[in-house]
Protein backbone atom coordinates (compact mmCIF):
# COMPACT_ATOMS: atom_id res chain seq x y z
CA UNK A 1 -48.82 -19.34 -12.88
CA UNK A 2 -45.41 -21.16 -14.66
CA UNK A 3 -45.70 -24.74 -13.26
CA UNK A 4 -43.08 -27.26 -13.33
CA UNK A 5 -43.83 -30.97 -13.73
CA UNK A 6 -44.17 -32.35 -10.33
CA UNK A 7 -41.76 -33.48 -8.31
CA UNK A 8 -39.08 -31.54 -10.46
CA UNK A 9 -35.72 -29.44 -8.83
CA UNK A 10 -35.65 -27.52 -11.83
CA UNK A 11 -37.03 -24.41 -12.29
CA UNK A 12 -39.50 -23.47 -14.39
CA UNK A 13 -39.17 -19.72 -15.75
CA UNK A 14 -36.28 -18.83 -15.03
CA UNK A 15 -32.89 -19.80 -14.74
CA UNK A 16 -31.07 -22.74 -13.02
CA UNK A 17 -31.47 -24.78 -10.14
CA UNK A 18 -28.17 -24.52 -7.89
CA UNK A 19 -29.04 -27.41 -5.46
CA UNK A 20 -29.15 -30.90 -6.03
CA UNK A 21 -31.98 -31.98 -4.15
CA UNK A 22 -33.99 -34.04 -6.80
CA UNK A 23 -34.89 -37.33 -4.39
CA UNK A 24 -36.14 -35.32 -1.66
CA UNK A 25 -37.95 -32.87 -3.37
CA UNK A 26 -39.78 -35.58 -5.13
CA UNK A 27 -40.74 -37.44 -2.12
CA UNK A 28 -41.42 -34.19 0.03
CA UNK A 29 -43.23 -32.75 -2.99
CA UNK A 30 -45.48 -35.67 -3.60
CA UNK A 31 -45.98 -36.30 0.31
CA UNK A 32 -47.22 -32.39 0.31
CA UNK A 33 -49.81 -33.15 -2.62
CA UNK A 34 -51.20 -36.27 -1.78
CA UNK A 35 -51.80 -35.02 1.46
CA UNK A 36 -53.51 -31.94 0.63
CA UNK A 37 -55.50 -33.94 -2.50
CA UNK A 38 -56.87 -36.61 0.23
CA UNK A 39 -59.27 -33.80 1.84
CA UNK A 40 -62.56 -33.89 0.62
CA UNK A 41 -62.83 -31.30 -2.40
CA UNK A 42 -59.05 -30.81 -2.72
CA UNK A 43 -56.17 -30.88 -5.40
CA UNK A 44 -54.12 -28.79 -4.18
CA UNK A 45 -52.46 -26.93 -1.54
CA UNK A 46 -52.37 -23.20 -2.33
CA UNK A 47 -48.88 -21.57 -1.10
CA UNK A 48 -47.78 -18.27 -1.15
CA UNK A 49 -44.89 -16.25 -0.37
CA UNK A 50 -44.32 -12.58 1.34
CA UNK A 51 -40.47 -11.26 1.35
CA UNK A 52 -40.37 -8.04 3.77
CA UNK A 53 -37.43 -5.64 1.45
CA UNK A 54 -38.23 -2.41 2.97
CA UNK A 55 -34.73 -2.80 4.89
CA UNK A 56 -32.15 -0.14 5.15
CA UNK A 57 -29.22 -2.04 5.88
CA UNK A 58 -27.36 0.14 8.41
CA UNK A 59 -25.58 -2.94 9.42
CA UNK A 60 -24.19 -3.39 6.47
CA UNK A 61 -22.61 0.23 6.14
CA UNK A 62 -23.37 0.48 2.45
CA UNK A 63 -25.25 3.49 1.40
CA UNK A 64 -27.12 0.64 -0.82
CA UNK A 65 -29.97 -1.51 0.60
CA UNK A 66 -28.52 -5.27 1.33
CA UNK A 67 -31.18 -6.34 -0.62
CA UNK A 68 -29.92 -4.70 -3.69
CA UNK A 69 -26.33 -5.40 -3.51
CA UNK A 70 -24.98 -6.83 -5.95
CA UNK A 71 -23.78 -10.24 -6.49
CA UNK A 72 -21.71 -10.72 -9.34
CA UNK A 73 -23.72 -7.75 -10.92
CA UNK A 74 -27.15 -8.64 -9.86
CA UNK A 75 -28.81 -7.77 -7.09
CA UNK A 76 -28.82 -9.76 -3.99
CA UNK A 77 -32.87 -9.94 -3.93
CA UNK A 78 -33.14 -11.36 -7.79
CA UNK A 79 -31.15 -14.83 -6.29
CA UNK A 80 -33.91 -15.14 -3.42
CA UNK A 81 -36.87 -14.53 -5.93
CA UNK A 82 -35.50 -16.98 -8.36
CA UNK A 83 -34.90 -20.09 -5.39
CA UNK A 84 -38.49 -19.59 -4.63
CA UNK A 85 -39.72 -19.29 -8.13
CA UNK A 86 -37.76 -22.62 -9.06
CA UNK A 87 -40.57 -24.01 -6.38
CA UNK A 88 -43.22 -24.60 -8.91
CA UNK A 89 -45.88 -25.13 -5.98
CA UNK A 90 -45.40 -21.31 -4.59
CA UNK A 91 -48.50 -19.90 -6.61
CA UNK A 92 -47.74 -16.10 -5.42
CA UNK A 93 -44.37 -14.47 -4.63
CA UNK A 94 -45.59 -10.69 -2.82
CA UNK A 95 -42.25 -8.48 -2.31
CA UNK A 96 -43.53 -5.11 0.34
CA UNK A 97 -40.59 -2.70 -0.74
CA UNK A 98 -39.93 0.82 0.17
CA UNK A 99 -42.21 3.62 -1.97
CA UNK A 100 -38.43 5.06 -3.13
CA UNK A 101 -37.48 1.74 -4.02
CA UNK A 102 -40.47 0.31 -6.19
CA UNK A 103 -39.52 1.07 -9.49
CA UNK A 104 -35.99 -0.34 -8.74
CA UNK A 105 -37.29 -3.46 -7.59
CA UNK A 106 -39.69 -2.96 -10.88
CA UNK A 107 -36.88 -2.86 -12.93
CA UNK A 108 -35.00 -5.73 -11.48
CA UNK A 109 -38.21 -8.30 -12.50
CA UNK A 110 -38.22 -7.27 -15.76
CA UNK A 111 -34.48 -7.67 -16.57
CA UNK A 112 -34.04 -10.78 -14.52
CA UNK A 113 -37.86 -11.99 -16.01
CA UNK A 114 -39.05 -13.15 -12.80
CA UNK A 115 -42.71 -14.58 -12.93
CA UNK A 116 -45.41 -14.85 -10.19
CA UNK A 117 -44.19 -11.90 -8.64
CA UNK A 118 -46.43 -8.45 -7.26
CA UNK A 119 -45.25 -5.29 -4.99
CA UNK A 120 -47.13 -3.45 -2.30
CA UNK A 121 -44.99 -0.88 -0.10
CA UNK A 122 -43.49 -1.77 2.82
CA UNK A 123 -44.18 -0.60 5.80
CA UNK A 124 -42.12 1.45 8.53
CA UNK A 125 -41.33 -2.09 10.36
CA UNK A 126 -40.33 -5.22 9.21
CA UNK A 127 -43.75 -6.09 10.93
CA UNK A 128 -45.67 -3.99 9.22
CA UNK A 129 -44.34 -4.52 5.79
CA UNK A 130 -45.45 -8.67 6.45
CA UNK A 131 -48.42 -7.54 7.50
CA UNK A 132 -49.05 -5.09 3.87
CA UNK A 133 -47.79 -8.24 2.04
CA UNK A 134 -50.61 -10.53 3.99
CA UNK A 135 -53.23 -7.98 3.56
CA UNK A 136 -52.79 -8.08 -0.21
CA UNK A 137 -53.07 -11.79 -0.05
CA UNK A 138 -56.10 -11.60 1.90
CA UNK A 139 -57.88 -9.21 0.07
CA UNK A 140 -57.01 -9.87 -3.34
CA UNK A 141 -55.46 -6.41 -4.44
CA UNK A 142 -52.89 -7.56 -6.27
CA UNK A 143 -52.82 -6.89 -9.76
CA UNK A 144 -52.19 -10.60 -10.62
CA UNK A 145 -55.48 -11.47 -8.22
CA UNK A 146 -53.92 -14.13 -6.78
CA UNK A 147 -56.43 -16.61 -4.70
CA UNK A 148 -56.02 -16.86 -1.34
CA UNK A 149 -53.28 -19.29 -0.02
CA UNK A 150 -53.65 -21.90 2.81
CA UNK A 151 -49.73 -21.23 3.89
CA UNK A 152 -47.99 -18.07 3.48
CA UNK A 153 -44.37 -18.41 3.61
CA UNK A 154 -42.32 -15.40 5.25
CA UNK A 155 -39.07 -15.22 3.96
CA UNK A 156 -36.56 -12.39 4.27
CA UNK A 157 -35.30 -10.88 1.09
CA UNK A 158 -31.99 -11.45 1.86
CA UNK A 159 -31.75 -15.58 2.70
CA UNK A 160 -31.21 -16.81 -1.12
CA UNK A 161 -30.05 -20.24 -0.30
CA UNK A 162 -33.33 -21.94 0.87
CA UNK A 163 -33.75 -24.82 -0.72
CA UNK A 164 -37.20 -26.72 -1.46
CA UNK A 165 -36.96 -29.49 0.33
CA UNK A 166 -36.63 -27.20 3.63
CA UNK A 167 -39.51 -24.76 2.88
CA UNK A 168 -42.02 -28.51 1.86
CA UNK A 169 -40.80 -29.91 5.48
CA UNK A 170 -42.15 -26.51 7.15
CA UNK A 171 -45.18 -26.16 4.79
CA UNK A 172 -46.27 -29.58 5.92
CA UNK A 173 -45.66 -28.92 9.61
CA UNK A 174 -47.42 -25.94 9.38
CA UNK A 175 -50.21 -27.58 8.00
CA UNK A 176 -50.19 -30.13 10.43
CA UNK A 177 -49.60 -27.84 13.58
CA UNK A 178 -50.67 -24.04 12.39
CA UNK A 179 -47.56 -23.02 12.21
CA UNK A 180 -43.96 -23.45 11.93
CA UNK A 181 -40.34 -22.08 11.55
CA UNK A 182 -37.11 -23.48 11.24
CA UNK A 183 -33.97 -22.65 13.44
CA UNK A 184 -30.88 -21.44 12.00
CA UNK A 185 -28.66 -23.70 11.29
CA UNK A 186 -30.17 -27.11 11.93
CA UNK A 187 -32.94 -26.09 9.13
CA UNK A 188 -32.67 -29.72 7.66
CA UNK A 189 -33.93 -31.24 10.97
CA UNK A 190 -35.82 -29.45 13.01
CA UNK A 191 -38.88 -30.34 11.12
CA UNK A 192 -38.46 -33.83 11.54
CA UNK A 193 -41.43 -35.33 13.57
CA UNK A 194 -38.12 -37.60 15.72
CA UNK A 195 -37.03 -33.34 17.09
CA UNK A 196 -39.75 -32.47 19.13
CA UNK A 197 -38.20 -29.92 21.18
CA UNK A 198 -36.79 -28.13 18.39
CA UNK A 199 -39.98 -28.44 16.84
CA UNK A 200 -41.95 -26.95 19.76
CA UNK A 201 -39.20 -24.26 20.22
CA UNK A 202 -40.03 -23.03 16.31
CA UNK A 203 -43.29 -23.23 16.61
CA UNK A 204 -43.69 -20.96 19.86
CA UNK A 205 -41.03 -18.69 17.97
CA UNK A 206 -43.42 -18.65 15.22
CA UNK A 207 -46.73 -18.35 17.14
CA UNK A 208 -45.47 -15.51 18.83
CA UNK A 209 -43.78 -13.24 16.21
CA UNK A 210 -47.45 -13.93 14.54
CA UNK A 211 -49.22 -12.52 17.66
CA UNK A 212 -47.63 -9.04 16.68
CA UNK A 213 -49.96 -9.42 13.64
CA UNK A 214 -54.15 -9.72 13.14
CA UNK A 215 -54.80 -12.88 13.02
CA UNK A 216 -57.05 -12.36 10.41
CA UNK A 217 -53.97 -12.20 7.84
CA UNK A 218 -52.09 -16.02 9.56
CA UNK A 219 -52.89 -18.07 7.35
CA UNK A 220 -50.02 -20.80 8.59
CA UNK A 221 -46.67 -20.43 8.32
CA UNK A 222 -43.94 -18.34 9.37
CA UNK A 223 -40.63 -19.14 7.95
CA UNK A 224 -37.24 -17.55 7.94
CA UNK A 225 -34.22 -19.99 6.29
CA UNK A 226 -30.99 -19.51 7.43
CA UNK A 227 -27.82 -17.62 5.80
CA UNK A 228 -28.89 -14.28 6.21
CA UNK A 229 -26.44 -11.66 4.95
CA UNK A 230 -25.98 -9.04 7.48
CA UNK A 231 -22.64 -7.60 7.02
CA UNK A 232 -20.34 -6.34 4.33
CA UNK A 233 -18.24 -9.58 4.68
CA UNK A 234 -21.52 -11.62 4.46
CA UNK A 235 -21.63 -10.59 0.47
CA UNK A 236 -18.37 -12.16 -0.35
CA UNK A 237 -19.70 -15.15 1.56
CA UNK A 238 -22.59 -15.74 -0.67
CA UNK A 239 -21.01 -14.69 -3.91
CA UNK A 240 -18.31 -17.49 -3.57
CA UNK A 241 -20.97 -19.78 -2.40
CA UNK A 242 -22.71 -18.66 -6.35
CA UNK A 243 -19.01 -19.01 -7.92
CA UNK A 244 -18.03 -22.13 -6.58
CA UNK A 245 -21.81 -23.61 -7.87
CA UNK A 246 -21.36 -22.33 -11.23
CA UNK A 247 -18.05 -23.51 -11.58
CA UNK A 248 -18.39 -27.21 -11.67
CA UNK A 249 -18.72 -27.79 -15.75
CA UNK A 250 -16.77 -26.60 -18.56
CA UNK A 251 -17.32 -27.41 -21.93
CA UNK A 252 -14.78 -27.37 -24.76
CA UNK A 253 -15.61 -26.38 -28.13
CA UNK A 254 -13.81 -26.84 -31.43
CA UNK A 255 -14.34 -27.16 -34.72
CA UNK A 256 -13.83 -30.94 -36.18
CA UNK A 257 -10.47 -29.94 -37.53
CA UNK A 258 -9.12 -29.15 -33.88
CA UNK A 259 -10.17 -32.67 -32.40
CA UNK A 260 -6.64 -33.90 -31.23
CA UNK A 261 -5.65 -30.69 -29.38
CA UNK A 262 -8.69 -30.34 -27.94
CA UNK A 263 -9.16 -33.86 -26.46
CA UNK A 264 -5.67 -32.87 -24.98
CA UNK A 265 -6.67 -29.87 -23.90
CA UNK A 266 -9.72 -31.76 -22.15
CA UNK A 267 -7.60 -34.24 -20.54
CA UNK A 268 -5.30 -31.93 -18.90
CA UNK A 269 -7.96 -29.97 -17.70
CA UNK A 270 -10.18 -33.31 -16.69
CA UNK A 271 -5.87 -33.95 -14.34
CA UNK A 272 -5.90 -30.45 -13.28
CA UNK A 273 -9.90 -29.55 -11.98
CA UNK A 274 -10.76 -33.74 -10.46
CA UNK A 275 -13.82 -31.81 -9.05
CA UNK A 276 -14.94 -30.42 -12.42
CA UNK A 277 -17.25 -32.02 -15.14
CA UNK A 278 -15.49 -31.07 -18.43
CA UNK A 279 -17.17 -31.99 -21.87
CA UNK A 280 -16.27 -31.46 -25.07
CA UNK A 281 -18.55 -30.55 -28.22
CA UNK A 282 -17.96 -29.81 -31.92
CA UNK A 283 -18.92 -26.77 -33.02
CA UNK A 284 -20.74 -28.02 -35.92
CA UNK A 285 -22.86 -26.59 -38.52
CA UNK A 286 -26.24 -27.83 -36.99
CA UNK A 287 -24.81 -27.00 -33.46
CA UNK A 288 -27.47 -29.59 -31.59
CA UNK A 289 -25.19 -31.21 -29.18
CA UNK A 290 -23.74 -27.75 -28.03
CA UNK A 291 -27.24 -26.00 -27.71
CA UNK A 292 -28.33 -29.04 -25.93
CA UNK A 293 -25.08 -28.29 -22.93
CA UNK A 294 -26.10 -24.99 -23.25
CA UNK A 295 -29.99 -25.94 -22.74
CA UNK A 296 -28.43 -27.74 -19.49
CA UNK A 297 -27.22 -24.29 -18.16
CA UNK A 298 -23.12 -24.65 -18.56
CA UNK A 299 -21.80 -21.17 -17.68
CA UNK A 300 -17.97 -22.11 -18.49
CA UNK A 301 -17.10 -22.51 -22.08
CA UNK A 302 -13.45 -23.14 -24.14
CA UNK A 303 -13.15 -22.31 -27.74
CA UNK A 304 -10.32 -23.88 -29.26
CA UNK A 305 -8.67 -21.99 -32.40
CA UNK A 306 -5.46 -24.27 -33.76
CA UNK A 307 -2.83 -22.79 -35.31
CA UNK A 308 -5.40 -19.22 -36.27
CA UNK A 309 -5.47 -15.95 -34.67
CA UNK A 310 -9.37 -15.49 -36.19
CA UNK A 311 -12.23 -15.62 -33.89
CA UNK A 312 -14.20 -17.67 -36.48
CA UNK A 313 -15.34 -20.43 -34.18
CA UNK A 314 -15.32 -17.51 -30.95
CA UNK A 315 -18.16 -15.91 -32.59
CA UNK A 316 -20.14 -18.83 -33.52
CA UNK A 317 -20.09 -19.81 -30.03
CA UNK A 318 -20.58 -16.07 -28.69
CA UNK A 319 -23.88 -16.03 -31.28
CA UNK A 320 -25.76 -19.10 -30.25
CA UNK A 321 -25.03 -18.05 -25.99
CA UNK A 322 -26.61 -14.94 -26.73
CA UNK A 323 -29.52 -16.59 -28.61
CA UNK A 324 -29.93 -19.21 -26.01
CA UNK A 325 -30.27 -16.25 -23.37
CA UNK A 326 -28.58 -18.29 -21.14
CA UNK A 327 -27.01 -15.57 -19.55
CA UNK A 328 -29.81 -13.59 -17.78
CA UNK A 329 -29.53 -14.99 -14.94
CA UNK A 330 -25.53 -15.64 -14.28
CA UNK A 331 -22.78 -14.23 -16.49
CA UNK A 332 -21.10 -16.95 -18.95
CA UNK A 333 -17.48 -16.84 -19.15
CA UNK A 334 -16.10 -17.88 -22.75
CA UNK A 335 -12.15 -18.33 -22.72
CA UNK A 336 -11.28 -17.84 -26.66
CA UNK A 337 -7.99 -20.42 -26.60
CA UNK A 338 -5.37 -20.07 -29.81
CA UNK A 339 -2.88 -22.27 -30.58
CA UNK A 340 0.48 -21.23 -31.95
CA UNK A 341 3.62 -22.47 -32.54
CA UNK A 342 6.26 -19.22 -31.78
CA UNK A 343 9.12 -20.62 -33.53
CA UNK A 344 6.76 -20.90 -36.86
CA UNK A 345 4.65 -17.20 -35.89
CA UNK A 346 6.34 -14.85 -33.79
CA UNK A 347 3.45 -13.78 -31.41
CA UNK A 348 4.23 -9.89 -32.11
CA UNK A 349 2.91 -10.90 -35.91
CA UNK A 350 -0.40 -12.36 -34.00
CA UNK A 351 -0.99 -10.28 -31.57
CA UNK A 352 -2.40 -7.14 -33.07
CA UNK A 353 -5.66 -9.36 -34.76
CA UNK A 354 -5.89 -10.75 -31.30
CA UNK A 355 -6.02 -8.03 -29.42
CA UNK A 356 -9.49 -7.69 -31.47
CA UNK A 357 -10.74 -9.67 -28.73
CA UNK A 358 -11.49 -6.51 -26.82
CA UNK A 359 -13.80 -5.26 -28.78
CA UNK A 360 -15.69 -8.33 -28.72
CA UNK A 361 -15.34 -8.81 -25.03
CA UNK A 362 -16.84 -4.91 -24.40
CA UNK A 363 -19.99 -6.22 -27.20
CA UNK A 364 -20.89 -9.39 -25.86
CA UNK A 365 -20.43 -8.27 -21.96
CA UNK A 366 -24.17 -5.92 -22.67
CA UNK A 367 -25.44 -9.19 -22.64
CA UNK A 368 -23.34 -10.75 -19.90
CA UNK A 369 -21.02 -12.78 -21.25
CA UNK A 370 -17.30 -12.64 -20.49
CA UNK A 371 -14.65 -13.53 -23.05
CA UNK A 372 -11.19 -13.22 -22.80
CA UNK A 373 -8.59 -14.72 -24.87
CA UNK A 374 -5.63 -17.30 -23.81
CA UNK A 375 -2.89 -17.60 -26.35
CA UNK A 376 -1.12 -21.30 -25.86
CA UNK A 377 2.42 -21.94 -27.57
CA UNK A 378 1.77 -25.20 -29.37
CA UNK A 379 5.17 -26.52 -29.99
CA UNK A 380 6.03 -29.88 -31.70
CA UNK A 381 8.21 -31.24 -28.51
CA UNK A 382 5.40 -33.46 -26.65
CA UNK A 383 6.83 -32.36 -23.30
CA UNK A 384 6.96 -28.81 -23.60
CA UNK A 385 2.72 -29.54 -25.35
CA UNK A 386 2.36 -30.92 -21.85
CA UNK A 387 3.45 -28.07 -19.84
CA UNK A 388 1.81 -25.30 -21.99
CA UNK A 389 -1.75 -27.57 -21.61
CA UNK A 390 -0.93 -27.94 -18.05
CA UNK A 391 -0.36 -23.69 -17.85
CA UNK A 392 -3.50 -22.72 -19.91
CA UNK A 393 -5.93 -25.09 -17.56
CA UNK A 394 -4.69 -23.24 -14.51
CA UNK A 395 -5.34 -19.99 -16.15
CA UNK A 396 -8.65 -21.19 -17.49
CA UNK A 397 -9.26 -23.01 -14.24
CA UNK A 398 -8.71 -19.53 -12.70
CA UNK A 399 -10.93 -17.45 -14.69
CA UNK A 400 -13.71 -19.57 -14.60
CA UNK A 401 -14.01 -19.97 -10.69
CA UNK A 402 -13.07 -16.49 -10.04
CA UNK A 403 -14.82 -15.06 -12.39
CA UNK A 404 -13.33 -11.52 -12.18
CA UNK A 405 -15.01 -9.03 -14.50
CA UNK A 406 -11.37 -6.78 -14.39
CA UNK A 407 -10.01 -9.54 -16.84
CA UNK A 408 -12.59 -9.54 -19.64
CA UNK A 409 -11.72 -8.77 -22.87
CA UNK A 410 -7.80 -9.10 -21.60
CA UNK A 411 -5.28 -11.56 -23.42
CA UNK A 412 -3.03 -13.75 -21.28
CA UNK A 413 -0.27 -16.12 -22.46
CA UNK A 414 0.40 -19.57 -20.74
C-alpha cells in the first residue's frame, strides 16, 4: 500500500488533490487514528473500499456505461478511483465490474496508474455486485490479499467528488454506531454528533439496505456521497466542475531575455483573471524553479517568444511536461505566445514557420498536452501594447478554462 504522511490532502500515487480541505482532514484524520490506536493491541484502523460499476446506464441514453464516459478524455470512473486513492488511509479499493467490461476497466488502471486497486465481476444487481466486492474482502481472494478491513466503504462508481473529510466523519460514526451513511446534499453535516435525526435517518437507511446482504460480509459502513451523475446533462456538470478546478493557476514562462514583456504580459493577465494565481518562471538552463510549479501540479502554462517565430523555448517547456508526466491524470494546456511587431514583419512572412505549431500540437497531444499558438502584435505605441496584452489574456484566459480539444494545434491572433 502507497501511504501518504498523515494528516496530508495530497495524494500519494497519483495525481492531484482538487479540494482544499487540509485543516479538516488533519484533525478528522488524526481524531480517526488516535481513536482506533487507543484500543488495546491497535495502530490502526483498517478501511476498505467496494465501488459497484456493473451499471448499464439506460438513464443516461448513451450506448456507453456512465461509468466510462468520458470526462475531458478520461473516463468518468478513473476521477472516483483517484479521490479515494488520494485517501492514504483506504488500504483496499475493490471495483465488481461487468465480465464484458473487465479488461476495459483493466486498461483504464494501467494508463491512469491507479494503485491499491483489484476487480471481481459484478453481479446482475447493484446488490449483488456489493456483495462479490465484500466477499472478496472477506475471504481474501484478491490477488493483492488484502487483510480484512474493520469499515468497508460503499461508494458508487460514479460520485467522484467525495472528499476526505466526509468519508473520515462517516468512518468514525460507523465505528462508533455500526453503521452509517450520509444524505445527499447535507453530506458535511449529517455526521455531526449536534444532527441526531439526520443521523438516525442515515443510519436506518444504511442498516436496512445492509439487511439485503449476509451479514457475514458488514463489516461497518455503508456510504454513498452525493453528486451522482445520472443523466447526459449530469456529464457537462462534472466536467466544468474539473475545468473550473484546474483553471485557477497559470504560469508564464520566458527565457531571461523576454523579462519585460512577460512581466507585462503577467500583469494584464493578473487585471484580467482577479480569481487566478498567475506566476511567472524563467525558463532557465537548470529549469528548478519551473519543475518545482510543475511538481505542484500547474496544468496552464504561457511560453513567451519576443520578437521570434521559433519554438525554441515551446519545446523546452513541451520536453520537461512530458518528463514530469504531469499530464496522466488531466491534460496540460501550453499556449505558445509570439511577439511581433507587423509594421517591422508582415505576419504573412511569419506565418508559414508558425503554422509548424501543428505538428507539434498533433506530437505532444499522445501524451496529453495541448498547445496552441497565440501570435500578439507588439507595437512600440504603449497604448496599442496595452490593448494587444489585454486581447491575448482573454484568448489565453479562454483556452485555458475551456479547455476545448477542437483548438489544439490552431493559431489565433489577438
Amino acid at each position: 500500500m502507497e501511504s501518504g504522511p498523515p494528516g496530508s490532502s495530497r495524494p500519494t500515487e497519483p495525481g492531484p488533490c482538487l479540494s482544499s480541505q487540509q485543516g479538516a482532514d488533519q484533525a478528522a484524520s488524526a481524531s480517526l487514528q488516535n481513536a482506533a490506536a487507543a484500543q488495546p493491541g491497535r495502530h490502526s484502523l483498517a478501511v476498505a473500499a467496494v465501488l459497484p460499476a456493473g451499471g448499464c446506464g439506460e438513464r443516461m441514453g448513451v450506448p456507453t456505461p456512465k461509468q466510462f464516459c468520458p470526462i475531458l478524455e478520461r473516463p468518468l470512473i478513473s476521477y472516483t478511483l483517484q479521490a479515494l486513492e488520494r485517501v492514504y488511509w483506504i488500504k483496499d479499493i475493490v471495483v465488481a465490474v461487468t465480465g464484458e467490461n473487465m479488461e476495459v476497466m483493466k486498461s483504464i488502471i494501467q494508463k491512469y496508474q491507479h494503485k491499491r486497486i483489484s476487480l471481481v465481476e459484478a453481479g446482475v444487481t447493484r446488490h449483488r455486485s456489493i456483495f462479490n466486492g465484500l466477499k472478496a474482502l472477506a475471504e481474501d481472494q484478491l490477488n493483492c490479499k488484502p487483510s480484512k478491513p474493520e469499515i468497508v466503504i460503499i461508494h458508487d462508481a460514479v460520485r467522484p467528488f467525495v472528499e476526505e473529510d466526509t468519508l473520515l466523519k462517516v468512518v468514525t460514526a460507523a465505528k462508533k454506531h455500526g453503521a452509517a451513511g450520509a444524505i445527499r446534499p447535507l453530506v458535511s453535516t449529517v455526521i455531526s454528533p449536534s444532527a441526531d435525526g439526520c443521523l438516525d435517518h442515515s443510519l436506518e437507511r444504511a442498516r436496512h439496505r445492509a439487511s439485503e446482504m449476509p451479514q457475514a460480509f458488514l463489516f461497518d459502513v455503508i456510504y454513498e456521497a452525493y453528486q451522482q451523475v445520472t443523466y447526459k446533462r449530469d456529464l457537462y456538470a462534472v466536467e466544468s466542475i474539473i475545468k473550473e478546478k484546474i483553471s485557477q493557476e497559470i504560469c508564464v514562462v520566458t527565457e531571461e531575455d523576454n523579462k519585460y514583456v512577460s512581466h507585462l504580459l503577467e500583469e494584464v493577465l493578473k487585471s484580467e483573471l482577479n480569481h487566478v494565481k498567475v506566476a511567472s518562471e524563467a525558463l532557465c538552463h537548470a529549469g528548478r524553479d519551473l519543475q518545482q510549479i510543475i511538481l505542484d501540479q500547474c496544468y496552464n502554462f504561457v511560453c513567451v517568444n519576443v520578437m521570434t517565430s521559433d519554438f525554441q523555448e515551446t519545446q523546452k517547456l513541451l520536453s520537461m511536461l512530458e518528463e514530469s508526466n504531469l499530464s496522466i491524470l488531466y491534460p496540460v494546456v501550453v499556449v505558445s505566445v509570439h511577439f511581433l511587431d507587423f509594421k517591422l514583419v508582415p505576419p504573412s512572412e511569419k506565418m508559414e514557420s508558425l503554422m509548424l505549431i501543428r505538428e507539434f500540437a498533433k506530437e505532444v497531444k499522445k501524451r496529453n498536452i495541448w498547445l496552441c499558438g497565440l501570435l500578439i502584435s507588439y507595437p512600440q505605441d504603449e497604448q496599442k501594447l496595452q490593448e494587444s496584452l489585454r486581447q491575448g489574456a482573454i484568448i489565453i484566459a479562454s483556452l485555458i478554462k475551456e479547455r476545448n480539444s477542437g483548438l489544439i494545434g490552431q493559431l489565433l491572433i489577438a
